[in-house]
Coordinates of C-alpha atoms in Angstrom, one line a residue:
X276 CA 114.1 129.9 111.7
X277 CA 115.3 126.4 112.1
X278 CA 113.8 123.8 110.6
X279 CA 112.4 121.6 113.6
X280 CA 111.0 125.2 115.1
X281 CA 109.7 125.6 111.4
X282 CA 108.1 122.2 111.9
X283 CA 106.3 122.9 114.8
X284 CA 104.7 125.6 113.6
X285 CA 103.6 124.7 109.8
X286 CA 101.8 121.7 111.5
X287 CA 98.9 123.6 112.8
X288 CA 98.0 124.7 109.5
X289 CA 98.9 120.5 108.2
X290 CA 95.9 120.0 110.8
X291 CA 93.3 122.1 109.8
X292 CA 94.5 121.0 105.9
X293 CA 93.9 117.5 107.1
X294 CA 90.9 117.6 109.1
X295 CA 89.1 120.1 106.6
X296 CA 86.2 118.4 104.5
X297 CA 86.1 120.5 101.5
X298 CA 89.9 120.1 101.1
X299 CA 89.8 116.8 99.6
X300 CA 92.8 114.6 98.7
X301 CA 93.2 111.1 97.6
X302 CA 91.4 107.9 99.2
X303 CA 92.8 104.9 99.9
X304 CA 90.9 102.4 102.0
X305 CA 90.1 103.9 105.3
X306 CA 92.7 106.6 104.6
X307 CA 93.3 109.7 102.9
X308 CA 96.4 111.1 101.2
X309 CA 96.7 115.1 101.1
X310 CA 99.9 116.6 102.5
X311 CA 103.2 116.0 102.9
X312 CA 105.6 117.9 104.8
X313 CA 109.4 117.9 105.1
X314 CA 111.5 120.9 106.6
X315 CA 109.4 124.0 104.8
X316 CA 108.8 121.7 101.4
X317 CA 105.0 120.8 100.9
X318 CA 103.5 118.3 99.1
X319 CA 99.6 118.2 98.4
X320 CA 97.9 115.5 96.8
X321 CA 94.3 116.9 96.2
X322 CA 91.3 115.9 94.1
X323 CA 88.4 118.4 92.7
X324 CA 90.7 121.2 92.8
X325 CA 87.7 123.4 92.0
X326 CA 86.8 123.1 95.4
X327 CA 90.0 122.4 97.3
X328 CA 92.4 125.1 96.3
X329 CA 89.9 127.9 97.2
X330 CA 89.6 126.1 100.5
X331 CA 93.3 125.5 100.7
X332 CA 93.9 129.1 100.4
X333 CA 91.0 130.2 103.3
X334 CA 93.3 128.0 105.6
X335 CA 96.5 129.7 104.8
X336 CA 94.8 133.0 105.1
X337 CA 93.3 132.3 108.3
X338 CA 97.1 130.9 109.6
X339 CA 98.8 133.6 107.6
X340 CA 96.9 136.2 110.2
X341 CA 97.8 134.4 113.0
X342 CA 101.4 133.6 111.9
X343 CA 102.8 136.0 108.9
X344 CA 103.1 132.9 107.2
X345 CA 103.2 133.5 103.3
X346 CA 103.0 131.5 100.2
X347 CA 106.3 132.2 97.5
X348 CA 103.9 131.7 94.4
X349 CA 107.1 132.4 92.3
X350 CA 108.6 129.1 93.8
X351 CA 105.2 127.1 94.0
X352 CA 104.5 124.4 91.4
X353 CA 101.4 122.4 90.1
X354 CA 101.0 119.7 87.7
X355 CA 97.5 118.4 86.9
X356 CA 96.8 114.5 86.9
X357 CA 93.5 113.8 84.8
X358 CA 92.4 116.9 84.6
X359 CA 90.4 118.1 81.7
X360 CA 92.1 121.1 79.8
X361 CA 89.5 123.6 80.0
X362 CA 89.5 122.9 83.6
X363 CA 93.0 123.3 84.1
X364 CA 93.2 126.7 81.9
X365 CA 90.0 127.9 84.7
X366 CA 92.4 127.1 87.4
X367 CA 96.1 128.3 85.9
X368 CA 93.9 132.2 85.6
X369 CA 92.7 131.7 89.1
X370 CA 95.9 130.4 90.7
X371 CA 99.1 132.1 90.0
X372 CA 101.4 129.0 90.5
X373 CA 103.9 127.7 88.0
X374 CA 101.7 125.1 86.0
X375 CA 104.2 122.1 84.6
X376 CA 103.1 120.4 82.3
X377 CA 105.7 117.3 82.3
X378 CA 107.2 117.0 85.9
X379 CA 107.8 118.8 89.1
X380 CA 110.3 119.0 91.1
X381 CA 109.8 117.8 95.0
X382 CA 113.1 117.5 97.3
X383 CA 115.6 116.9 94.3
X384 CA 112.6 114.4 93.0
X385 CA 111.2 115.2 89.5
X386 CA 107.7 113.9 89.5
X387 CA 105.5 112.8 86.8
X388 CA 102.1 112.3 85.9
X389 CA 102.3 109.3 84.8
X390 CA 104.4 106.2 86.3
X391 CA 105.9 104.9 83.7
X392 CA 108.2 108.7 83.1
X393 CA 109.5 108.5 86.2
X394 CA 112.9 106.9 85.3
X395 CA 113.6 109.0 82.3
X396 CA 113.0 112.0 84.4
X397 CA 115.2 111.4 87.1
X398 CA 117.8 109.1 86.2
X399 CA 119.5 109.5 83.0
X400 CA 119.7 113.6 83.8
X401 CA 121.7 112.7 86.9
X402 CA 123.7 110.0 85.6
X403 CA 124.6 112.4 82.9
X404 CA 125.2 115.2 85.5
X405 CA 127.5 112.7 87.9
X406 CA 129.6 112.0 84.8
X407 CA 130.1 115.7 84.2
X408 CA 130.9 116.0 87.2
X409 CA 133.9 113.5 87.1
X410 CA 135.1 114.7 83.5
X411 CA 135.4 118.4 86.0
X412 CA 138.0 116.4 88.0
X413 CA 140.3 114.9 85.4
X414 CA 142.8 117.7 85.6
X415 CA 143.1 117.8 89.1
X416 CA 146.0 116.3 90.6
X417 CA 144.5 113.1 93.1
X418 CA 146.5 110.5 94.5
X419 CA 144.7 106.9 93.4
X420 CA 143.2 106.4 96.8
X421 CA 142.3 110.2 97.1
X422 CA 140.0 109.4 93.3
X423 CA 138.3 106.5 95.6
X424 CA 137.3 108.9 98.2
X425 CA 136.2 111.2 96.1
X426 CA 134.0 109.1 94.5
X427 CA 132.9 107.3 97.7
X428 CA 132.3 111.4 99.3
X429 CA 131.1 112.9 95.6
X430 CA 129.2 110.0 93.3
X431 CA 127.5 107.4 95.7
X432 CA 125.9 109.4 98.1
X433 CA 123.5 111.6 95.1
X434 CA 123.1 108.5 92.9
X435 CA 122.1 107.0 96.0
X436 CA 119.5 109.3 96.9
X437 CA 117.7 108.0 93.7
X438 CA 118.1 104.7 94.6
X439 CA 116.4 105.2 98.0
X440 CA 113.7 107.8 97.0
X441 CA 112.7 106.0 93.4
X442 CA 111.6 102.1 93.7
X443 CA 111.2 101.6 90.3
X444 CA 113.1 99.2 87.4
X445 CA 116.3 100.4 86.4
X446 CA 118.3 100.4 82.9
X447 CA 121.3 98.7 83.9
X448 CA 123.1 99.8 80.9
X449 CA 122.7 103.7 82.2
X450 CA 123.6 102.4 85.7
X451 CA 126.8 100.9 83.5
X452 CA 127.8 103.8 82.2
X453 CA 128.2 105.7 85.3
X454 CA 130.1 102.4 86.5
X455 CA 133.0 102.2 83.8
X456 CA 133.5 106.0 84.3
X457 CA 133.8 105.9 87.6
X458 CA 136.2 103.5 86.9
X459 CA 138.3 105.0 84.1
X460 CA 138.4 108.1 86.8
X461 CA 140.1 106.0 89.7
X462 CA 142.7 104.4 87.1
X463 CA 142.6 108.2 85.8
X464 CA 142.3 107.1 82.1
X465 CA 145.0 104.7 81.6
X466 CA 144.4 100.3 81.6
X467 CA 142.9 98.9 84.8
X468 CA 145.7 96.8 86.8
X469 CA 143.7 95.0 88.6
X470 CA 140.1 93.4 88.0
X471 CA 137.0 95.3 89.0
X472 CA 136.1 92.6 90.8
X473 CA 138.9 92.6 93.3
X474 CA 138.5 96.3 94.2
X475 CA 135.0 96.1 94.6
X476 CA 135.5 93.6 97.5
X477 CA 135.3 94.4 100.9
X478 CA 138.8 95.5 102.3
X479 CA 138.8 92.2 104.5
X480 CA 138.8 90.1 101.6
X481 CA 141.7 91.8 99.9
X482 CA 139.7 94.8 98.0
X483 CA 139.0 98.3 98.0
X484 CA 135.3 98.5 98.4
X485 CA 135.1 100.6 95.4
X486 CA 131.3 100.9 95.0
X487 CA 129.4 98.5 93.0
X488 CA 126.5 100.6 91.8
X489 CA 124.4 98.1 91.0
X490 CA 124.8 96.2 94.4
X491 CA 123.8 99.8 96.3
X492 CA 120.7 99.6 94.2
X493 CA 119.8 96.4 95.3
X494 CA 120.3 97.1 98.7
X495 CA 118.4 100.0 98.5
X496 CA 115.9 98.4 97.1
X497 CA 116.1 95.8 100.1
X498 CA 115.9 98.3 102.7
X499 CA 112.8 99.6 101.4
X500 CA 111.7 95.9 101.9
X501 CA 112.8 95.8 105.0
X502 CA 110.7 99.2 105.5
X503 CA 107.6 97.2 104.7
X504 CA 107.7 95.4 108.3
X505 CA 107.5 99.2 110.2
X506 CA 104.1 99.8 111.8
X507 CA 101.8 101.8 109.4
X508 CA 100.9 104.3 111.9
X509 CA 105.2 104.9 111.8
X510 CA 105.6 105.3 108.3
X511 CA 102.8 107.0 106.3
X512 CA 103.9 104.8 102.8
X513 CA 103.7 101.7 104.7
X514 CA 100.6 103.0 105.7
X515 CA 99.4 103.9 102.2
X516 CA 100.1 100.2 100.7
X517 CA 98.6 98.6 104.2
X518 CA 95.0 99.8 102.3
X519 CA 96.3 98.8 99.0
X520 CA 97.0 95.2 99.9
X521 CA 94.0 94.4 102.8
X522 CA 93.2 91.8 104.4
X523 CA 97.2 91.1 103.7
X524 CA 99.6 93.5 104.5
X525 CA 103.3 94.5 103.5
X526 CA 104.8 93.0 106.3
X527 CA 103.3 89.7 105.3
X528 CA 103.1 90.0 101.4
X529 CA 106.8 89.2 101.1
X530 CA 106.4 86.4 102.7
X531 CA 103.3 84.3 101.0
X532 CA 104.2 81.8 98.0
X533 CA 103.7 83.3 94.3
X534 CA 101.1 81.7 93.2
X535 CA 99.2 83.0 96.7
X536 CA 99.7 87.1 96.3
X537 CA 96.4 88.9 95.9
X538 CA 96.3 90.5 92.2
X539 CA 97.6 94.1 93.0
X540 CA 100.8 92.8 93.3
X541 CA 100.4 92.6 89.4
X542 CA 98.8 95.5 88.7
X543 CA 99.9 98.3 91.0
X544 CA 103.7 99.2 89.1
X545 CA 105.6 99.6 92.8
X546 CA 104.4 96.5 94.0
X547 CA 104.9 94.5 90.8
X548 CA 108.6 95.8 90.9
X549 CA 108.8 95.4 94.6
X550 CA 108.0 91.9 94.4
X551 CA 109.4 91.1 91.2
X552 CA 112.8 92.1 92.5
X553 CA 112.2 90.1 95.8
X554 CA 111.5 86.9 93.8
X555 CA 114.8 87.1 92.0
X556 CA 116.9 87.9 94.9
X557 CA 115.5 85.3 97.0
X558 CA 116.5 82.7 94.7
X559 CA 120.2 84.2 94.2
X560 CA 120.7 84.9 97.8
X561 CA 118.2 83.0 99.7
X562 CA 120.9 82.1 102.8
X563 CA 121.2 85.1 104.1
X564 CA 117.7 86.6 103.1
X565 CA 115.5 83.8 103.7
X566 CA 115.5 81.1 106.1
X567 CA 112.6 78.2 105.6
X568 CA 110.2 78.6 106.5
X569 CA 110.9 82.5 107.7
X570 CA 109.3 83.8 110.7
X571 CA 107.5 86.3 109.2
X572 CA 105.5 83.5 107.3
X573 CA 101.7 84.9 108.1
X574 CA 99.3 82.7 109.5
X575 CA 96.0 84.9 109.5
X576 CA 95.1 86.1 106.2
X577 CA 97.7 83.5 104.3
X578 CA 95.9 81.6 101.6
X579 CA 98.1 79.0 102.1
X580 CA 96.5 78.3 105.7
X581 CA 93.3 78.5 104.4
X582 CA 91.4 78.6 108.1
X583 CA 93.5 81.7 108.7
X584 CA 91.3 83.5 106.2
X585 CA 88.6 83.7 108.2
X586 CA 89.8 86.8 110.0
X587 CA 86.7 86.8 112.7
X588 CA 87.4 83.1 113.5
X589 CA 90.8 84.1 114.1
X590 CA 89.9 87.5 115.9
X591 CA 91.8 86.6 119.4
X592 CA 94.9 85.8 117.6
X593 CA 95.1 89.3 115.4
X594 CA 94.4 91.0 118.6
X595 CA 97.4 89.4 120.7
X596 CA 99.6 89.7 117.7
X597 CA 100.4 86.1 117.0
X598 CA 99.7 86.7 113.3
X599 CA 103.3 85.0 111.9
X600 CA 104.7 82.0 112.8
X601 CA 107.6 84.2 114.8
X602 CA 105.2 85.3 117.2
X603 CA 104.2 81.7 118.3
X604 CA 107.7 80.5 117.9
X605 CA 109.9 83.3 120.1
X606 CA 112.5 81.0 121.0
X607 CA 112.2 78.3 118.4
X608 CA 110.1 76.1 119.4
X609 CA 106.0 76.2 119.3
X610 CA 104.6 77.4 122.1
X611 CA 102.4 75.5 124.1
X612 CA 98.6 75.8 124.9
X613 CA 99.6 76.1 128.7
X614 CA 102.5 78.9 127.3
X615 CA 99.2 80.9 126.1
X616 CA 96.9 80.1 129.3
X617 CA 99.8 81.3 131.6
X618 CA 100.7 84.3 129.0
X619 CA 97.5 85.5 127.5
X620 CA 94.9 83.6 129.2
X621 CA 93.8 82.1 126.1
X622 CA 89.6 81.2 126.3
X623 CA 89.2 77.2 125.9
X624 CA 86.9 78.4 122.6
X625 CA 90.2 78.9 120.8
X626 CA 91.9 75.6 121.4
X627 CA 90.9 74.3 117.4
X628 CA 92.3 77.2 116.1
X629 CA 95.8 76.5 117.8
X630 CA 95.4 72.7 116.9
X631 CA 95.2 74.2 113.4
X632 CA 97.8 76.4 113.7
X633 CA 100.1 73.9 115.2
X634 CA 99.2 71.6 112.7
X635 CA 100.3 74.2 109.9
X636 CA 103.4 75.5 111.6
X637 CA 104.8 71.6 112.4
X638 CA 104.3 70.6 108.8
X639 CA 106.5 74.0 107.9
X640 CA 109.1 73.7 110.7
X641 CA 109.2 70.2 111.3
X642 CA 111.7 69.8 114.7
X643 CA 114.5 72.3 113.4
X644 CA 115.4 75.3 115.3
X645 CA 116.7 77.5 112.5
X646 CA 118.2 80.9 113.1
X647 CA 117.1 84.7 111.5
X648 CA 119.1 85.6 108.6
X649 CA 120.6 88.7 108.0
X650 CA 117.8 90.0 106.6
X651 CA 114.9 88.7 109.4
X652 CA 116.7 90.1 112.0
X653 CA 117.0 93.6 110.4
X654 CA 113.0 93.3 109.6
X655 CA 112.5 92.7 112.9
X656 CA 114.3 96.2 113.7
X657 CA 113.0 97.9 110.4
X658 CA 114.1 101.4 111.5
X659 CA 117.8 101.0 111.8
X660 CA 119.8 103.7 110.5
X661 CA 122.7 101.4 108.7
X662 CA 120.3 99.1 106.9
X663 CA 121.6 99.8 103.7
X664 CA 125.5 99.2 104.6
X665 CA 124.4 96.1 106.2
X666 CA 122.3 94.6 103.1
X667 CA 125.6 96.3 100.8
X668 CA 127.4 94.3 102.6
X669 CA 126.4 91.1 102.2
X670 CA 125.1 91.8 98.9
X671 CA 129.4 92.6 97.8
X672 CA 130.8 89.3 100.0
X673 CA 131.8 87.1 98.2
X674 CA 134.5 83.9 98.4
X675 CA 138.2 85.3 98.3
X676 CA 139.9 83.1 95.4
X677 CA 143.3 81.3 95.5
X678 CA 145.2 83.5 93.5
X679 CA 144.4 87.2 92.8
X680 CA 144.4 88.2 89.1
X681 CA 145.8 91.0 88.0
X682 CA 145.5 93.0 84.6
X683 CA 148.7 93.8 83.4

């Protein structure tokens, strides 16, 4: 069976999982958390597993009649989160699963219990793993371009993966090892002849685009960014950190002054990264991330408008979606109060409010037009395919030099 025909019909059974009440998984906000689903891999999240497996497995009975559908338990794996031991011993004799006790593997992901082993988990096992993997190819006889390919074809795309699936802190001195062995590969052991830094440019500026690992990481780390400005009923993450960061949002969280965040962003360890990250990169490459003020600056629920708190004063403007100052500004310039009588016949009670607003986006605007970065414009089309080569990129431009130097 395919997988999309596999799809189809494993979500009947994702239905009745969701929708049953005694299956319970985790709660966030308004929200709850139980199942994922890719191709025939399944994820549950669930709480009082006392209750919920026993439950879990009535469903899959009750489909399995209907469907021949069958559990492997040889190839199905559990780890508990804050579960008490004699609890967990109860459930390993009543469920024969494999029972981990340190991490868990989910599409090529090891998973931990706790946050903070994520990174030894996954990436020093498959930087170690990508570097065997080029010590397999040092007898093999490759021209110098075919050892770029190769690592292009062979290294970037799995170290990648972690980079896109994992946004956590990295060791850079792991990420460094991988680096200088990639590179000793492409110059197959012998002295480099020319700097890193020329081949890792982009071919228009005289390189090779060899890949700069730690520029892939940072774009991947962008496009998850980017990700953050995707309808939450689109992506179920987005969705997830929506509850997490009410009344603000992760669309506008990236966009409100430091000292204005709400305190999750310093407590939850993906969003203290997450933003952490953004802070530095803005302030290293702010022209093409950045423009100021950016049009995703919010203007309900931003502390720094302080009437725009008051979400029910401001009710007619969430509902019309002019909730940044992009929305009121589609072509650059304010619009009007006869713009929003002709557009969305705005009532006559709301002309303070836009006397605040306008007031608020003047003093951030002034009488400049500016243009969307790189970076605004692909937020504004969050679920382009090519968002990481874009953000790589610009990330590896850089100013072509007078003279090219060469190691000799």
């Amino acid at each position: 069976m395919s997988p999309l025909l596999f799809a189809l019909c494993i979500e009947p059974l994702a239905q009745r999982v969701g929708l049953n009440p005694d299956i319970t998984g985790i709660n966030i906000g308004k929200d709850t958390f139980k199942i994922a689903l890719f191709a025939d891999d399944t994820l549950l999240t669930l709480t009082h597993p006392q209750t919920s497996l026993p439950n879990l497995f009535n469903e899959i009975t009750n489909y399995a009649k209907l469907s021949g559908f069958r559990v492997n338990n040889s190839k199905s794996e559990a780890i508990a989160i804050s579960l008490q031991h004699h609890h967990q011993k109860i459930l390993e004799m009543n469920f024969e699963f494999k029972w981990r006790k340190d991490t868990m593997k989910y599409l090529g992901i090891n998973l931990t219990p706790k946050h903070k082993e994520l990174y030894n988990k996954n990436y020093p096992p498959m930087i170690q793993k990508l570097i065997s993997l080029i010590n397999s190819w040092e007898k093999q006889h490759i021209s110098w371009l075919g050892r770029l390919h190769t690592l292009k074809m062979m290294i970037v795309p799995k170290i990648l993966y972690l980079f896109r699936t994992l946004p956590i802190p990295i060791n850079i001195t792991d990420l460094e090892k991988l680096q200088k062995r990639m590179l000793t590969f492409l110059w197959n052991n012998k002295p480099h002849r020319i700097n890193k830094r020329v081949i890792m440019r982009p071919t228009l500026q005289g390189g090779l685009n060899f890949p700069n690992l730690l520029n892939y990481w940072k774009a991947a780390q962008l496009a998850q960014m980017v990700k953050m400005h995707c309808s939450p009923a689109a992506v179920r993450w987005v969705a997830l950190e929506t509850q997490l960061l009410a009344p603000q949002s992760p669309r506008s969280i990236l966009w409100i002054t430091r000292n204005h965040r709400p305190q999750i962003t310093l407590t939850n360890p993906i969003l203290r990264h997450t933003m952490r990250l953004w802070d530095k990169l803005l302030v290293k490459h702010k022209p093409w991330i950045s423009s100021d003020p950016s049009p995703f600056t919010p203007i309900v629920n931003n502390p720094e408008f302080p009437p725009g708190t008051d979400s029910q004063a401001f009710q007619w403007w969430t509902t019309n979606q002019y909730t940044d100052i992009g929305s009121l500004t589609p072509l650059g310039n304010l619009l009007t109060w006869d713009d929003l009588k002709q557009k969305k016949a705005i009532p006559n009670r709301e002309f303070f409010r836009y006397a605040q607003i306008k007031h608020f986006i003047q003093s951030k605007l002034g009488r400049s037009n500016r243009q969307k970065t790189t970076f605004e414009r692909l937020s504004y089309h969050p679920h382009h395919k090519q968002q990481i080569t874009w953000l790589y990129n610009e990330l590896n431009t850089h100013k072509t030099p007078n003279k090219t130097k060469h190691m000799i």
